[in-house]
């Protein structure tokens, strides 16, 4: 069995990607599953989705804990989410970035490989999404076909033509282009593709103690009544949702406080030297930039600052 | 005008979408009401926004209740506070905070019951004009012409045909001491009207206009601008009703009024509307505005003294 985990953000199409990959494998006669992890499904929030592919019936219905392949739709997530958590020793990581695989600093075991593809650029070229928010899910799948040999690119193209929610032809073309332009593997130690793995043993069902994310001891200091003691500020760093970030021009700022007043996330404050953004929580909505009376705030791509 | 309070009782690290007007709504409301406030919230976006246990972003007591029970829950909280010796219940504001679906559709009997029984509570409807938490289904308060997932556009069906349910009128007919509409685009008057509501006792109702960039298919950065356009086009008039007397506040001057089209055109949910439909919406807005002006004139007359 091959188990795949997608990391993206709400709005980027990770869930659709997991389904299209499963459909393509199904067309080739495999047994498949595709499912998202239900969390906070908000635009920009990190989203995880999974695909399982096997030649036998897939009986395991649990979450994927030890993926063979991890697909990252947005590099800004590298800082926010432990993307290689549980990745198999000989796993593959496929990242949407313009950089070379050798430049990616990610934590993998010695036999794992990294691939990169500039899916954002390809998506923009094919008119998928906008410059600021390209829709990269189909492009990256083309690269996945090439890197893993799990499904044929022609099968994937057909599936995209039939089942993509919109702009089917452009999406299929983007996948084909990414298939041709993927870089990697790096360091490239593995000799065989993944085809032989499709009928391997199914993974064990994880034990309940593995599923506990935190030591119960950690909870004891927290109140157990509905009388709230506010701790979202320690537990929920929503800065990771951001795809664009506000940059304050301190020379222009007149300390009026309007940005503070209108920030829905209470993430911008006015200090003596001008407005200061709390990047732990700012979600990059852009309201502060829109409302600033002297245009002292500009929104810039988050990627540049990761 | 009242000072804009600095103290935050709604904190960062919450789960609202970027640019969420419902987040503004809670933030400004708690600034106005202060920390001696309890909030009960039914199923809605705000049931998800505070966080998953043990995380929460409100510094006031928060009780989650079933979708249809906001008004009844507020009555229960008030009754419980009255029984407690360790709290001066007159010092506590009991707020029921629900979406438009929770208030105007499934929760309307609980609301009607609570305000008719004269419960000492502020019932709040934060109006994002659809059932957003479950993925943009129409509510009775969704405006005419809007796309939602249950009023789809194109071959599968059509946009919403029915006009927006008028909650202020429904509440007014219960003879409450105070009801007002507020808009997140105007934080100062928002806070001022909530402070005014706090001065009354008995059942009060606040209708908050809370743009939802996700469900309205608009840019998150336009959330505040959407509120402003809704006001300037008279799509969402700001007014209060005090013991039956209407008072329009922050009335846009004649030369500031903009066509409703300006408001509709930056939202994907109205993109499909043909010109005749835009005109029809404009007509309805104009008629509603005339009615409101007449009500104001009529209720300000002596017979209401
Ligand atoms: C009795 C019941 N029916 C349905 C639901 C599912 N549900 C949860 S939130 C929600 C929509 C709430 O819409 P609204 O009150 O407008 O608030 P919003 O999500 O827009 O903020 C629904 C239908 C439920 N929780 N309980
Ligand atoms: S709104 Fe603009 S000028 Fe005012 S404090 Fe914020 S950044 Fe400075
Ligand atoms: S972009 Fe500006 S308004 Fe939006 S969350 Fe960040 S600081 Fe707040
Ligand atoms: S769906 Fe709308 S109301 Fe709900 S959290 Fe998102 S922006 Fe706010």
Coordinates of N, CA and C in Angstrom, one line a residue, chain A residues 227, chain B residues 36 38 77-78 80-93:
Chain A
X227 N -16.4 29.1 33.1 CA -15.8 30.4 33.3 C -14.4 30.4 32.6
Chain B
X36 N -18.2 42.0 33.1 CA -19.4 41.4 33.8 C -20.5 40.9 32.9
X38 N -22.0 37.5 30.6 CA -21.9 36.1 30.2 C -22.4 36.0 28.7
X77 N -29.9 31.2 32.3 CA -28.7 31.8 32.9 C -29.2 32.9 33.8
X78 N -30.1 33.7 33.4 CA -30.6 34.8 34.2 C -31.2 34.2 35.5
X80 N -30.7 31.4 37.0 CA -29.6 30.9 37.8 C -28.9 32.0 38.6
X81 N -28.6 33.0 37.8 CA -27.8 34.1 38.5 C -28.6 34.7 39.6
X82 N -29.9 34.8 39.4 CA -30.8 35.4 40.5 C -30.8 34.5 41.7
X83 N -30.6 33.2 41.6 CA -30.6 32.3 42.7 C -29.3 32.4 43.5
X84 N -28.2 32.8 42.9 CA -26.9 32.8 43.5 C -26.8 33.9 44.5
X85 N -26.2 33.6 45.7 CA -26.0 34.6 46.7 C -24.7 35.4 46.5
X86 N -23.8 34.7 45.8 CA -22.5 35.3 45.6 C -22.4 36.3 44.4
X87 N -23.5 36.4 43.7 CA -23.4 37.4 42.5 C -24.5 38.4 42.6
X88 N -24.2 39.6 42.3 CA -25.3 40.6 42.2 C -25.8 40.5 40.8
X89 N -26.9 39.9 40.6 CA -27.3 39.6 39.2 C -27.6 40.8 38.4
X90 N -28.0 41.9 39.1 CA -28.3 43.2 38.4 C -27.0 43.7 37.7
X91 N -25.9 43.3 38.2 CA -24.6 43.8 37.7 C -24.1 43.0 36.5
X92 N -24.8 41.9 36.1 CA -24.3 41.0 35.1 C -25.2 41.2 33.8
X93 N -24.6 41.3 32.7 CA -25.3 41.3 31.4 C -25.4 39.9 30.9

